[in-house]
Coordinates of C-alpha atoms in Angstrom, one line a residue:
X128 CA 23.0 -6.9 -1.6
X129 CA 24.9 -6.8 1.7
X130 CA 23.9 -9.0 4.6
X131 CA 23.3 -7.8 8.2
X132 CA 25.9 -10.7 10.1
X133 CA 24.2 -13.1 11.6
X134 CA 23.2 -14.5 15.2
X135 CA 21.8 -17.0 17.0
X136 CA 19.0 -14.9 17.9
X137 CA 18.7 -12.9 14.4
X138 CA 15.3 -13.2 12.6
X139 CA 16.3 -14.2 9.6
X140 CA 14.4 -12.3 6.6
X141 CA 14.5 -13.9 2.9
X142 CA 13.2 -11.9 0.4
X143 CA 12.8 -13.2 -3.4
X144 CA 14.8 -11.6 -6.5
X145 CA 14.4 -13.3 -9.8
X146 CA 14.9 -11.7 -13.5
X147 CA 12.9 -8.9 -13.9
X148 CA 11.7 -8.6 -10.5
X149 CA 10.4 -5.0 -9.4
X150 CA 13.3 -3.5 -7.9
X151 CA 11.4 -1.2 -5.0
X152 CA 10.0 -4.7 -3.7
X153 CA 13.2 -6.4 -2.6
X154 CA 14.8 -2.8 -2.0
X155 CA 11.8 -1.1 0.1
X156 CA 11.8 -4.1 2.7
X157 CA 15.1 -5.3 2.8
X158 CA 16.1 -1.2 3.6
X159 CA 13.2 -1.0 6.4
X160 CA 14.8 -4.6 8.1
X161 CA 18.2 -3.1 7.7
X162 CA 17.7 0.1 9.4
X163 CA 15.4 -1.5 12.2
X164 CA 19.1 -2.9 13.2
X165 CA 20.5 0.4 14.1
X166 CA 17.8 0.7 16.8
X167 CA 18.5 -3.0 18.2
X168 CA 16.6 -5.1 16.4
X169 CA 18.6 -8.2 14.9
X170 CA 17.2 -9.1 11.3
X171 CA 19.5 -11.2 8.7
X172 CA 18.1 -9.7 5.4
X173 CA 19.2 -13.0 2.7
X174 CA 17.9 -12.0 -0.7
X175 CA 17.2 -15.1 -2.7
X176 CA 17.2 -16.4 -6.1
X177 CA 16.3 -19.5 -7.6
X178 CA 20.1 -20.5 -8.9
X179 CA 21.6 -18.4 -5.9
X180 CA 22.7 -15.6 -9.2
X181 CA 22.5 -12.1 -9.1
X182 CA 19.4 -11.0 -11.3
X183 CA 18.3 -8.0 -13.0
X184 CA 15.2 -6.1 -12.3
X185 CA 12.7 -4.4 -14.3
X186 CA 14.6 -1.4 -13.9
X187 CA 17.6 -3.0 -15.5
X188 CA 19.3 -2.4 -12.1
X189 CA 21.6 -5.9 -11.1
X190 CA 21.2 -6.6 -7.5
X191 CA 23.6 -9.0 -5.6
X192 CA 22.1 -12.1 -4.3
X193 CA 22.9 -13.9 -1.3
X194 CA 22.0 -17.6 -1.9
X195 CA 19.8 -19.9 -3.5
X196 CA 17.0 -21.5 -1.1
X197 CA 18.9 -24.4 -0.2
X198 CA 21.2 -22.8 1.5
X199 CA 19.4 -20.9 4.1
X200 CA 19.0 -22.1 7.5
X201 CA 15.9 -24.7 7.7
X202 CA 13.6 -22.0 9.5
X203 CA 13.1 -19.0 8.7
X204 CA 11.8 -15.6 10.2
X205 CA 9.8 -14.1 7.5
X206 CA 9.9 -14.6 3.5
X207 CA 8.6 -11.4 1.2
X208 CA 7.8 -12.7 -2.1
X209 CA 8.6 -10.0 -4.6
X210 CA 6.6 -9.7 -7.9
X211 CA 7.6 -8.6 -11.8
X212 CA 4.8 -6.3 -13.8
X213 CA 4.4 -10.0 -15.9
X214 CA 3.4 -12.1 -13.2
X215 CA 1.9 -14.6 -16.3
X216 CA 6.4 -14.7 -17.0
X217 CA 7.1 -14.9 -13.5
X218 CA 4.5 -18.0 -12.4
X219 CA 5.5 -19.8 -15.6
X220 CA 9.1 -19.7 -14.4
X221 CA 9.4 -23.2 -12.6
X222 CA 12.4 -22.4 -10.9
X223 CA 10.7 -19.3 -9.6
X224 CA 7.9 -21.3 -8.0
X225 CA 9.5 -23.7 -6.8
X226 CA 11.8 -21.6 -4.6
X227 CA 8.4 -19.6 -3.8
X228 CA 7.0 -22.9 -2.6
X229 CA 10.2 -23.8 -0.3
X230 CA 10.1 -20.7 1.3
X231 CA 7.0 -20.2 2.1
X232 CA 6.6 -24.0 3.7
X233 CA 9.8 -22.7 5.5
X234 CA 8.7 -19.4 7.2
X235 CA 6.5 -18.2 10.3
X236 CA 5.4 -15.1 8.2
X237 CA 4.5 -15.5 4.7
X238 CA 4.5 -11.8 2.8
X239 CA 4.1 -10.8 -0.9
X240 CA 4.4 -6.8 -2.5
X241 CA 2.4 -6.2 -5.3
X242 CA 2.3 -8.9 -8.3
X243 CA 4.3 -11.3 -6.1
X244 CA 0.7 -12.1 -4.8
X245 CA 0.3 -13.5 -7.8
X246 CA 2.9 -16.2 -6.9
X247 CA 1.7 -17.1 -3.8
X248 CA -1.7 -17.3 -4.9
X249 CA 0.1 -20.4 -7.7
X250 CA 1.9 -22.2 -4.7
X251 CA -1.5 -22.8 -3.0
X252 CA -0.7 -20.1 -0.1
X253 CA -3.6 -18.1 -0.8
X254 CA -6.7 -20.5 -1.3
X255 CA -9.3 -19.5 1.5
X256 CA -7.7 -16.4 1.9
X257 CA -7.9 -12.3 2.0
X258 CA -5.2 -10.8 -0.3
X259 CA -4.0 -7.4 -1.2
X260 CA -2.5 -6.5 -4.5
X261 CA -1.3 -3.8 -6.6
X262 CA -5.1 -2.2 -7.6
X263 CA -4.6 -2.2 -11.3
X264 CA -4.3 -6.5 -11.2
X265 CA -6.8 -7.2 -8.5
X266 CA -9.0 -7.7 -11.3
X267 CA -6.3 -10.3 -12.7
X268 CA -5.5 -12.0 -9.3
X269 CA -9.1 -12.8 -8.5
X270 CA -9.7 -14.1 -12.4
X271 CA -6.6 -16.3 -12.5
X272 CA -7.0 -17.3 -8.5
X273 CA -10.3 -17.6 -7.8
X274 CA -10.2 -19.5 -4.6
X275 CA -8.4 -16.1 -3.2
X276 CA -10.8 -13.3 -1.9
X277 CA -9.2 -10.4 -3.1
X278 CA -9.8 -6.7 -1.7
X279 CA -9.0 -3.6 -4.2
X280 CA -8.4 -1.2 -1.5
X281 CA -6.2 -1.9 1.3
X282 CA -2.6 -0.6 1.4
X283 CA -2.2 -4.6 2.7
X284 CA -4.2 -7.2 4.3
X285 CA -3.6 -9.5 7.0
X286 CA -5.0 -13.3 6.8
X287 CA -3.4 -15.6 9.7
X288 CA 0.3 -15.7 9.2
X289 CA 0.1 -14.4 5.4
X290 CA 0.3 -10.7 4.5
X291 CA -0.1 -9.5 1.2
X292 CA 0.7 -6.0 0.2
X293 CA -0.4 -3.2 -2.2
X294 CA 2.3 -2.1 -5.1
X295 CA 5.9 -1.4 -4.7
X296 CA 6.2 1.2 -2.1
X297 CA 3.2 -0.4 0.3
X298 CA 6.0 -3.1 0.7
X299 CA 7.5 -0.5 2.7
X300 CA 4.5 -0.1 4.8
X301 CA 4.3 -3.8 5.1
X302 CA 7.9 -4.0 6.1
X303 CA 7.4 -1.9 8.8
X304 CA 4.0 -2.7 10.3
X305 CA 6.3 -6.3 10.7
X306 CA 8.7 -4.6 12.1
X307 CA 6.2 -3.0 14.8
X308 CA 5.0 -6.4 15.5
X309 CA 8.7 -7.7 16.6
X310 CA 9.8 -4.9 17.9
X311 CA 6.9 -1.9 19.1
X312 CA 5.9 0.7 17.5
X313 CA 8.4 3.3 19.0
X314 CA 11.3 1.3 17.1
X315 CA 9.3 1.3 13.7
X316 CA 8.8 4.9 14.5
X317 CA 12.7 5.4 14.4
X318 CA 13.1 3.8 11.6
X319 CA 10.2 5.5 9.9
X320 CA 12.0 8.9 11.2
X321 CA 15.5 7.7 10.0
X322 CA 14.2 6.9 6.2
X323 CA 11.9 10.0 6.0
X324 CA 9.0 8.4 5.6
X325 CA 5.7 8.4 7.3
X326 CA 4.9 6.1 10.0
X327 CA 3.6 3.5 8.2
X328 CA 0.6 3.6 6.9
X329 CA -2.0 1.5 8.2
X330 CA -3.0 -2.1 7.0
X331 CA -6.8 -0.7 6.0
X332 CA -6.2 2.8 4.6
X333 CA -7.3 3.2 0.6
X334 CA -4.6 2.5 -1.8
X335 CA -6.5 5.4 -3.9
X336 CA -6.1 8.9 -3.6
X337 CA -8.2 11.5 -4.7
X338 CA -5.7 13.7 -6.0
X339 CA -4.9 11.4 -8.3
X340 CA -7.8 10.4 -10.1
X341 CA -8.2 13.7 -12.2
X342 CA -5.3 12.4 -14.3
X343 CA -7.8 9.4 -15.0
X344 CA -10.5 11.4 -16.6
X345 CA -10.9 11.9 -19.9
X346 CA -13.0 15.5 -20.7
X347 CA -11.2 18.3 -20.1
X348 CA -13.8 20.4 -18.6
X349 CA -14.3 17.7 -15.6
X350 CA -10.7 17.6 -15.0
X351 CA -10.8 21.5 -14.2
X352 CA -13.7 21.0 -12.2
X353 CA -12.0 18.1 -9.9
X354 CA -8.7 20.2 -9.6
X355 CA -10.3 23.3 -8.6
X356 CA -11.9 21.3 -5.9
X357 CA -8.4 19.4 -5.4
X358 CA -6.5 22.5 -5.2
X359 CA -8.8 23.9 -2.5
X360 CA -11.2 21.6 -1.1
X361 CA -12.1 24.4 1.9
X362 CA -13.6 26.8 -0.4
X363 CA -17.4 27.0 -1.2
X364 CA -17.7 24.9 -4.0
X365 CA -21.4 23.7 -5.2
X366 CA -22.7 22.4 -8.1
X367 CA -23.9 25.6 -9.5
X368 CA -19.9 27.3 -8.9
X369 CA -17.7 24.3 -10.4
X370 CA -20.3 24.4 -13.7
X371 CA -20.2 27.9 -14.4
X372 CA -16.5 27.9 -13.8
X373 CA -15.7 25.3 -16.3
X374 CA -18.5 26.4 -18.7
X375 CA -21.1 23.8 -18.8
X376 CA -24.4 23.1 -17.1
X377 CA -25.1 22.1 -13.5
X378 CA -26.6 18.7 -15.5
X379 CA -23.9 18.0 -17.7
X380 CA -21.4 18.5 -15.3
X381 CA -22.9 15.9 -13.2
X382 CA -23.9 13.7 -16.0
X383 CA -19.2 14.2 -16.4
X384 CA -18.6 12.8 -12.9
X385 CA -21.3 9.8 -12.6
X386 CA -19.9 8.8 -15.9
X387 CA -15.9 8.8 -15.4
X388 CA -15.7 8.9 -11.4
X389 CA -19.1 7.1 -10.8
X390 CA -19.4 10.1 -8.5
X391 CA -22.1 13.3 -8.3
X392 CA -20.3 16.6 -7.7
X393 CA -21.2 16.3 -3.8
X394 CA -19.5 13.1 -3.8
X395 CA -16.6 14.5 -5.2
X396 CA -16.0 17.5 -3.3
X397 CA -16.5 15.5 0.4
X398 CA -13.7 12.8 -0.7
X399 CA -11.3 15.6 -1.4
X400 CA -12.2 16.9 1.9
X401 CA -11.9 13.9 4.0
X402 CA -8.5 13.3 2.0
X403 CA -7.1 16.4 3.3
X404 CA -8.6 16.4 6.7
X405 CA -6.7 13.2 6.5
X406 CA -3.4 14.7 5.5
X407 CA -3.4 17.1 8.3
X408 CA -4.6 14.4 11.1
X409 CA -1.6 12.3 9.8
X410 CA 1.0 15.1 9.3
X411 CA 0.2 17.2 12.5
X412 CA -1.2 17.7 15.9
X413 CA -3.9 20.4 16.0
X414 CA -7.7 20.0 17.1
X415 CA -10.2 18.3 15.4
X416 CA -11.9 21.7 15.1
X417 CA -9.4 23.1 13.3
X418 CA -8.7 20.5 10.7
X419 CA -12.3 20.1 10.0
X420 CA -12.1 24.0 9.0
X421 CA -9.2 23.8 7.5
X422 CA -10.6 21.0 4.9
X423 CA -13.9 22.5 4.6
X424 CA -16.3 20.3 6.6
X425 CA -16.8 23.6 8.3
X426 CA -17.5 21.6 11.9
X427 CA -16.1 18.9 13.9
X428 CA -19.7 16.8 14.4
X429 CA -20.2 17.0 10.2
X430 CA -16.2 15.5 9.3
X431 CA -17.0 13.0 12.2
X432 CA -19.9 11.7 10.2
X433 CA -18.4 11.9 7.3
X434 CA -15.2 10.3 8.9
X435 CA -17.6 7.2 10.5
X436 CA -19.8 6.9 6.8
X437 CA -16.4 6.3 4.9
X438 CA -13.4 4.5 7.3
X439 CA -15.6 3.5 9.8
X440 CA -13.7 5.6 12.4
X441 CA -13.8 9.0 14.4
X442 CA -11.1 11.6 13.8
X443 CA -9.5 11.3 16.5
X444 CA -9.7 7.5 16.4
X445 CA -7.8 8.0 12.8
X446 CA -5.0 10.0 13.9
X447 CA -4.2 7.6 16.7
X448 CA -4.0 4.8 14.6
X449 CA -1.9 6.6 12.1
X450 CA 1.1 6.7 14.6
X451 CA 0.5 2.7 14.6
X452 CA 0.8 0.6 11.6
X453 CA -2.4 -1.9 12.7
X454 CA -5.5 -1.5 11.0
X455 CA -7.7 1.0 12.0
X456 CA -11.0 -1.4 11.1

């Protein structure tokens, strides 16, 4: 991997690579640093590995390595502590953890993506703490690591000098809400513009998207019902409409959602809604009476409520925090 040439005043990034390591997590930051430096930042992007030897990741891609620990300067910037899918391979390495451990004793800012979590959770980092991870090992992080308070939801989460992110592409996020914090938001912004991504989400939006979870149910009459409402989520749907058009009753069809979403219908058919109102707050600049029509809340005072029950947030508060990467909470 190429490195940024140093300076006295650079901010000097490590980020962890290791056998088998996800290759988005070192990439998605280290690219994020890197382009911050063609709007005047000055970051020196190392990436590390525990012998100093190129690895290969889980995509079978080799990445060149900078350097082994040791050979970094005694203080460092930040350290982003990449994961691997087996994180039980990856904390039983002890060459892994113990680079991990020097690191992170090293560094002002302490940050994991995805399963690397899992790591700093084994150094000790995380005891006490609020952690993000990947949603599907949440569940694992807070079995193996119970002295970390994990949260399922948030894209990443912010405890003192320690920041641990969602999967893979939240590093990205994560990568530039740090960026923001060094630098303002109108440089992140640049950078956002010049990768084509959207300004980074922030720290407390869902991980989860509604679009998505149709794929995760099983019965294929409830997976028409939740696309037809996906697919339009402005249109009149009720109870009565989505059964009929899938062919079951009002009562089985309800009995479908509670059982595979642990949603009723109504549910259901507002989180689509406030997902796309979201969409076009994020993506766009027209009035909050607009978008509420536009996503079917059919006024502005009924997707505020609906906007205050769920993020804890007005519309309006929501897009403004969108063009920031801090937390809207």
């Amino acid at each position: 991997m190429a490195r940024v040439s140093a300076g006295s005043t650079d901010r000097v990034v490590a980020i962890t690579a290791f056998e088998g390591v996800q290759l988005l997590d070192v990439t998605g930051p280290a690219e994020v640093f890197g382009t911050a430096n063609l709007f005047g930042a000055r970051y020196d992007v190392r990436a590390v590995s525990p012998s100093g030897a190129d690895v290969r990741t889980s995509s079978g891609v080799r990445i060149g390595v900078d350097s082994d620990a040791r050979s970094l300067p005694a203080r460092l910037s930040t350290v982003v502590v990449a994961g691997r899918r087996d994180w039980r391979q990856a904390v039983a390495d002890v060459d892994i953890v113990e680079c991990v451990s020097e690191l992170v004793h090293r560094s002002d800012r302490v940050t994991s993506v995805c399963a690397g979590a899992f790591l700093l959770a084994h150094v000790g980092v995380l005891d006490g703490r609020r952690a993000a991870t990947h949603w599907r090992l949440a569940d694992e992080l807070a079995a193996a690591y119970p002295l970390v308070s994990v949260e399922t939801d948030p894209l990443f989460v912010r405890d003192g000098h320690v920041t641990t992110s969602a999967g893979i592409t939240a590093g990205i996020d994560l990568a530039l809400s740090l960026v923001e914090d060094d630098h303002g938001p109108d440089l992140a912004r640049e950078v956002a513009r010049e990768l084509v991504v959207f300004m980074a989400r922030p720290a407390g939006q869902s991980q989860f998207s509604v679009r998505l979870t149709p794929r995760e149910a099983r019965h294929p009459r409830l997976r028409r019902a939740m696309d037809t409402v996906v697919a339009d989520p402005a249109a009149p749907h009720s109870l009565d409409t989505l059964a009929r058009d899938v062919g079951v009753s009002p009562r089985h069809l309800t009995r479908l959602f509670r059982g595979e979403t642990g949603m009723s219908p109504g549910q259901y058919i507002e989180s689509a809604r406030l997902e796309s109102a979201r969409a076009l707050l994020e993506a766009g600049d027209e009035p909050v009476e607009a978008v509420a029509s536009q996503s079917g809340f059919g006024s502005a005072e009924t997707m505020r409520r609906a906007f205050h029950h769920t993020l804890g947030v007005a519309p309006t508060t929501y897009r403004a925090r969108f063009r920031s990467t801090k937390s809207a909470r």
